[in-house]
């Protein structure tokens, strides 16, 4: 006959045994996240060659009429032309309104012709320069008496000015008159008796200005 113990003993036996937990399965290890491989640098393209800056053509100025030389430029060109034609050199440009013609003769027979005068900028300075050139063209010392050579040199200067379009002003005429009167008076002081006819007007008393 079964007793109560016989019914509960199996239960008590089970309760007295230590509980066995089912072995826990280790959690599956997740693979460590892989780092993305570093991206390879893109191949560098060669820098484009620098182009030379384009030069912009400057607009050409409109053609203008050629500038006419000034009167002073024409006067100096005239004097330099005659100097070259007669192989005369300028030894000095003087600051005053006086001039001189000089001939230098060397032992080897060569001759050098020089003048000193103001730089030709106006009718007066042109007249003085042409007067000194005239002495060389006619021959320094080749005309006698000396006062007649002065007249001939001034005559050359005035004729050249007239032919080349250089105005012969009243100031130039007064300078010629004063120069030749001085030359005649100097010649008479030195004993000149026979005055050339060209110089007769310069031996008379000067007429007062009107």
mmCIF file of C-alpha atoms in Angstrom, residues 81 95 123 145 163:
data_model
loop_
_atom_site.group_PDB
_atom_site.id
_atom_site.type_symbol
_atom_site.label_atom_id
_atom_site.label_comp_id
_atom_site.label_asym_id
_atom_site.label_seq_id
_atom_site.Cartn_x
_atom_site.Cartn_y
_atom_site.Cartn_z
ATOM 1 C CA UNK A 81 74.450 122.862 -94.933
ATOM 2 C CA UNK A 95 76.630 133.761 -76.571
ATOM 3 C CA UNK A 123 67.436 136.396 -88.661
ATOM 4 C CA UNK A 145 91.302 146.655 -98.639
ATOM 5 C CA UNK A 163 67.601 133.353 -101.742
#
